[in-house]
Amino acid sequence: MNTRRVYEMVVNKHGELMYSEVATALTAEVEGLRTSLVAVADGGGGGGAFLRELLSKWRRHTEAVAAVRDMVMYMERTFVVTYRKVSVQELGVKLWRDGVVCSGDVMPRLVEAVRRERAAAAEPGELMAGVAEMLTKLGDKVLSQVMDASSVDDYSSASLEKSVSEYQ
């Protein structure tokens, strides 16, 4: 679809149809990425491999959203603003957050992979920096949910060991 066609659709009062089609296409893209991500995790791609694949798919998704946003720029400036719809960028983030990261089949794998990566590395590396950046873009709630869940056992055992050694 080209920019001219989007412009004509919005001008001819088909903005709702265009917006709906964009949302449907982005939803299908997210579902496909989630399915392939789960397949990677189930195929033995745990820990760092899972996180690398997650980040790869996140980058692919953000590039796709940017490309769509560029194509529907006129719709963004007119229809989305006038009818108070969620912008394409925000829609892409929301769909990724709810459809991939917070889904029941990815969140437990993500928490476990982050836990393993944090336990294995003395210093946070590039991989964890990328994951933290992605989670930050998805919102503070998601970031804290993953980071808190992935550090509970580590913090408890480290804290317990420290306390025991101090009192011996």
mmCIF file of C-alpha atoms in Angstrom:
data_model
loop_
_atom_site.group_PDB
_atom_site.id
_atom_site.type_symbol
_atom_site.label_atom_id
_atom_site.label_comp_id
_atom_site.label_asym_id
_atom_site.label_seq_id
_atom_site.Cartn_x
_atom_site.Cartn_y
_atom_site.Cartn_z
ATOM 1 C CA MET A 1 0.000 0.000 0.000
ATOM 2 C CA ASN A 2 1.385 3.376 -0.866
ATOM 3 C CA THR A 3 1.062 6.735 0.833
ATOM 4 C CA ARG A 4 -1.186 8.141 -1.902
ATOM 5 C CA ARG A 5 -3.702 5.328 -1.450
ATOM 6 C CA VAL A 6 -3.765 5.876 2.335
ATOM 7 C CA TYR A 7 -4.320 9.596 1.770
ATOM 8 C CA GLU A 8 -7.240 8.890 -0.587
ATOM 9 C CA MET A 9 -8.818 6.444 1.850
ATOM 10 C CA VAL A 10 -8.647 8.876 4.764
ATOM 11 C CA VAL A 11 -9.898 11.817 2.678
ATOM 12 C CA ASN A 12 -12.823 9.687 1.460
ATOM 13 C CA LYS A 13 -13.827 8.927 5.069
ATOM 14 C CA HIS A 14 -12.386 5.422 5.214
ATOM 15 C CA GLY A 15 -9.958 6.213 8.022
ATOM 16 C CA GLU A 16 -11.608 3.754 10.407
ATOM 17 C CA LEU A 17 -11.242 0.955 7.869
ATOM 18 C CA MET A 18 -7.577 1.855 7.294
ATOM 19 C CA TYR A 19 -6.864 2.042 11.034
ATOM 20 C CA SER A 20 -8.596 -1.281 11.599
ATOM 21 C CA GLU A 21 -6.570 -2.918 8.818
ATOM 22 C CA VAL A 22 -3.322 -1.576 10.288
ATOM 23 C CA ALA A 23 -4.259 -2.897 13.740
ATOM 24 C CA THR A 24 -5.197 -6.288 12.277
ATOM 25 C CA ALA A 25 -1.932 -6.537 10.321
ATOM 26 C CA LEU A 26 0.168 -5.613 13.359
ATOM 27 C CA THR A 27 -1.731 -8.100 15.535
ATOM 28 C CA ALA A 28 -1.113 -10.896 13.032
ATOM 29 C CA GLU A 29 2.580 -9.971 12.851
ATOM 30 C CA VAL A 30 2.887 -10.075 16.657
ATOM 31 C CA GLU A 31 1.118 -13.435 16.883
ATOM 32 C CA GLY A 32 3.458 -14.900 14.285
ATOM 33 C CA LEU A 33 6.523 -13.596 16.094
ATOM 34 C CA ARG A 34 5.270 -14.965 19.425
ATOM 35 C CA THR A 35 4.601 -18.385 17.926
ATOM 36 C CA SER A 36 8.068 -18.618 16.408
ATOM 37 C CA LEU A 37 9.648 -17.345 19.637
ATOM 38 C CA VAL A 38 7.900 -20.042 21.673
ATOM 39 C CA ALA A 39 9.031 -22.643 19.120
ATOM 40 C CA VAL A 40 12.640 -21.503 19.600
ATOM 41 C CA ALA A 41 12.274 -21.737 23.382
ATOM 42 C CA ASP A 42 10.689 -25.189 23.148
ATOM 43 C CA GLY A 43 13.473 -26.317 20.829
ATOM 44 C CA GLY A 44 16.057 -25.898 23.553
ATOM 45 C CA GLY A 45 16.882 -22.238 23.056
ATOM 46 C CA GLY A 46 16.886 -21.329 26.731
ATOM 47 C CA GLY A 47 18.697 -18.571 28.579
ATOM 48 C CA GLY A 48 20.862 -16.379 26.390
ATOM 49 C CA ALA A 49 19.661 -17.933 23.124
ATOM 50 C CA PHE A 50 16.054 -17.170 24.028
ATOM 51 C CA LEU A 51 16.904 -13.577 24.974
ATOM 52 C CA ARG A 52 18.842 -13.046 21.727
ATOM 53 C CA GLU A 53 15.891 -14.370 19.740
ATOM 54 C CA LEU A 54 13.473 -12.192 21.709
ATOM 55 C CA LEU A 55 15.560 -9.094 21.001
ATOM 56 C CA SER A 56 15.867 -10.025 17.331
ATOM 57 C CA LYS A 57 12.109 -10.326 17.046
ATOM 58 C CA TRP A 58 11.611 -7.058 19.001
ATOM 59 C CA ARG A 59 13.883 -5.230 16.536
ATOM 60 C CA ARG A 60 12.032 -6.778 13.608
ATOM 61 C CA HIS A 61 8.722 -5.693 15.124
ATOM 62 C CA THR A 62 9.848 -2.109 15.783
ATOM 63 C CA GLU A 63 11.167 -1.847 12.220
ATOM 64 C CA ALA A 64 7.837 -3.122 10.869
ATOM 65 C CA VAL A 65 5.891 -0.639 13.007
ATOM 66 C CA ALA A 66 8.117 2.223 11.808
ATOM 67 C CA ALA A 67 7.594 1.191 8.178
ATOM 68 C CA VAL A 68 3.816 1.036 8.641
ATOM 69 C CA ARG A 69 3.834 4.372 10.471
ATOM 70 C CA ASP A 70 5.734 5.947 7.583
ATOM 71 C CA MET A 71 3.170 4.624 5.095
ATOM 72 C CA VAL A 72 0.154 5.833 7.063
ATOM 73 C CA MET A 73 1.619 9.173 8.103
ATOM 74 C CA TYR A 74 -1.385 11.145 6.806
ATOM 75 C CA MET A 75 -3.762 8.896 8.725
ATOM 76 C CA GLU A 76 -1.657 9.467 11.852
ATOM 77 C CA ARG A 77 -1.825 13.251 11.523
ATOM 78 C CA THR A 78 -5.526 13.467 10.730
ATOM 79 C CA PHE A 79 -7.693 10.471 11.557
ATOM 80 C CA VAL A 80 -5.806 9.244 14.650
ATOM 81 C CA VAL A 81 -5.686 12.730 16.176
ATOM 82 C CA THR A 82 -9.283 13.678 15.300
ATOM 83 C CA TYR A 83 -10.792 10.434 16.575
ATOM 84 C CA ARG A 84 -8.388 10.078 19.503
ATOM 85 C CA LYS A 85 -7.097 6.696 18.485
ATOM 86 C CA VAL A 86 -3.868 5.205 19.748
ATOM 87 C CA SER A 87 -0.961 6.103 17.456
ATOM 88 C CA VAL A 88 0.551 3.364 15.319
ATOM 89 C CA GLN A 89 3.748 3.518 17.397
ATOM 90 C CA GLU A 90 1.844 3.136 20.680
ATOM 91 C CA LEU A 91 -0.317 0.412 19.166
ATOM 92 C CA GLY A 92 2.806 -1.517 18.157
ATOM 93 C CA VAL A 93 4.271 -1.269 21.666
ATOM 94 C CA LYS A 94 0.985 -2.275 23.293
ATOM 95 C CA LEU A 95 0.540 -5.265 20.987
ATOM 96 C CA TRP A 96 4.119 -6.456 21.639
ATOM 97 C CA ARG A 97 3.747 -5.994 25.385
ATOM 98 C CA ASP A 98 0.388 -7.758 25.659
ATOM 99 C CA GLY A 99 0.753 -10.257 22.804
ATOM 100 C CA VAL A 100 4.337 -11.367 23.358
ATOM 101 C CA VAL A 101 6.117 -10.330 26.555
ATOM 102 C CA CYS A 102 3.148 -10.550 28.943
ATOM 103 C CA SER A 103 1.612 -13.613 27.303
ATOM 104 C CA GLY A 104 1.344 -16.743 29.395
ATOM 105 C CA ASP A 105 3.683 -18.709 27.167
ATOM 106 C CA VAL A 106 6.486 -16.107 26.964
ATOM 107 C CA MET A 107 6.572 -14.376 30.378
ATOM 108 C CA PRO A 108 7.658 -17.462 32.394
ATOM 109 C CA ARG A 109 10.358 -18.237 29.811
ATOM 110 C CA LEU A 110 11.512 -14.621 29.841
ATOM 111 C CA VAL A 111 11.741 -14.494 33.634
ATOM 112 C CA GLU A 112 13.689 -17.759 33.708
ATOM 113 C CA ALA A 113 16.036 -16.649 30.920
ATOM 114 C CA VAL A 114 16.702 -13.332 32.668
ATOM 115 C CA ARG A 115 17.282 -15.172 35.962
ATOM 116 C CA ARG A 116 19.817 -17.499 34.288
ATOM 117 C CA GLU A 117 21.570 -14.658 32.499
ATOM 118 C CA ARG A 118 21.803 -12.572 35.668
ATOM 119 C CA ALA A 119 23.161 -15.524 37.641
ATOM 120 C CA ALA A 120 25.740 -16.401 34.978
ATOM 121 C CA ALA A 121 27.154 -12.917 34.432
ATOM 122 C CA ALA A 122 29.092 -10.977 37.046
ATOM 123 C CA GLU A 123 28.422 -7.748 35.147
ATOM 124 C CA PRO A 124 25.346 -7.004 33.064
ATOM 125 C CA GLY A 125 26.331 -7.392 29.426
ATOM 126 C CA GLU A 126 25.034 -6.162 26.108
ATOM 127 C CA LEU A 127 22.328 -8.806 26.042
ATOM 128 C CA MET A 128 20.821 -7.777 29.385
ATOM 129 C CA ALA A 129 21.159 -4.098 28.435
ATOM 130 C CA GLY A 130 19.089 -4.803 25.307
ATOM 131 C CA VAL A 131 16.466 -6.687 27.302
ATOM 132 C CA ALA A 132 16.272 -3.889 29.893
ATOM 133 C CA GLU A 133 15.903 -1.298 27.121
ATOM 134 C CA MET A 134 13.073 -3.262 25.504
ATOM 135 C CA LEU A 135 11.304 -3.746 28.845
ATOM 136 C CA THR A 136 11.685 -0.041 29.647
ATOM 137 C CA LYS A 137 9.969 0.856 26.370
ATOM 138 C CA LEU A 138 7.139 -1.496 27.312
ATOM 139 C CA GLY A 139 6.614 0.348 30.597
ATOM 140 C CA ASP A 140 7.881 0.454 34.145
ATOM 141 C CA LYS A 141 5.330 -2.117 35.252
ATOM 142 C CA VAL A 142 6.623 -4.734 32.815
ATOM 143 C CA LEU A 143 10.258 -3.920 33.601
ATOM 144 C CA SER A 144 9.753 -4.279 37.336
ATOM 145 C CA GLN A 145 7.607 -7.398 36.914
ATOM 146 C CA VAL A 146 10.336 -9.223 34.973
ATOM 147 C CA MET A 147 13.296 -7.926 36.961
ATOM 148 C CA ASP A 148 11.651 -8.495 40.348
ATOM 149 C CA ALA A 149 10.480 -11.995 39.438
ATOM 150 C CA SER A 150 13.897 -12.914 38.067
ATOM 151 C CA SER A 151 15.787 -11.728 41.138
ATOM 152 C CA VAL A 152 13.632 -12.996 44.004
ATOM 153 C CA ASP A 153 15.487 -16.288 44.437
ATOM 154 C CA ASP A 154 18.907 -14.736 43.789
ATOM 155 C CA TYR A 155 18.298 -11.947 46.276
ATOM 156 C CA SER A 156 16.845 -14.249 48.913
ATOM 157 C CA SER A 157 19.659 -16.801 48.759
ATOM 158 C CA ALA A 158 22.384 -14.134 48.579
ATOM 159 C CA SER A 159 20.819 -12.223 51.434
ATOM 160 C CA LEU A 160 20.434 -15.394 53.478
ATOM 161 C CA GLU A 161 24.046 -16.457 52.858
ATOM 162 C CA LYS A 162 25.314 -13.007 53.828
ATOM 163 C CA SER A 163 23.238 -12.968 56.987
ATOM 164 C CA VAL A 164 24.395 -16.465 57.980
ATOM 165 C CA SER A 165 28.073 -15.628 57.434
ATOM 166 C CA GLU A 166 27.766 -12.394 59.465
ATOM 167 C CA TYR A 167 26.348 -14.215 62.488
ATOM 168 C CA GLN A 168 28.779 -17.173 62.528
#
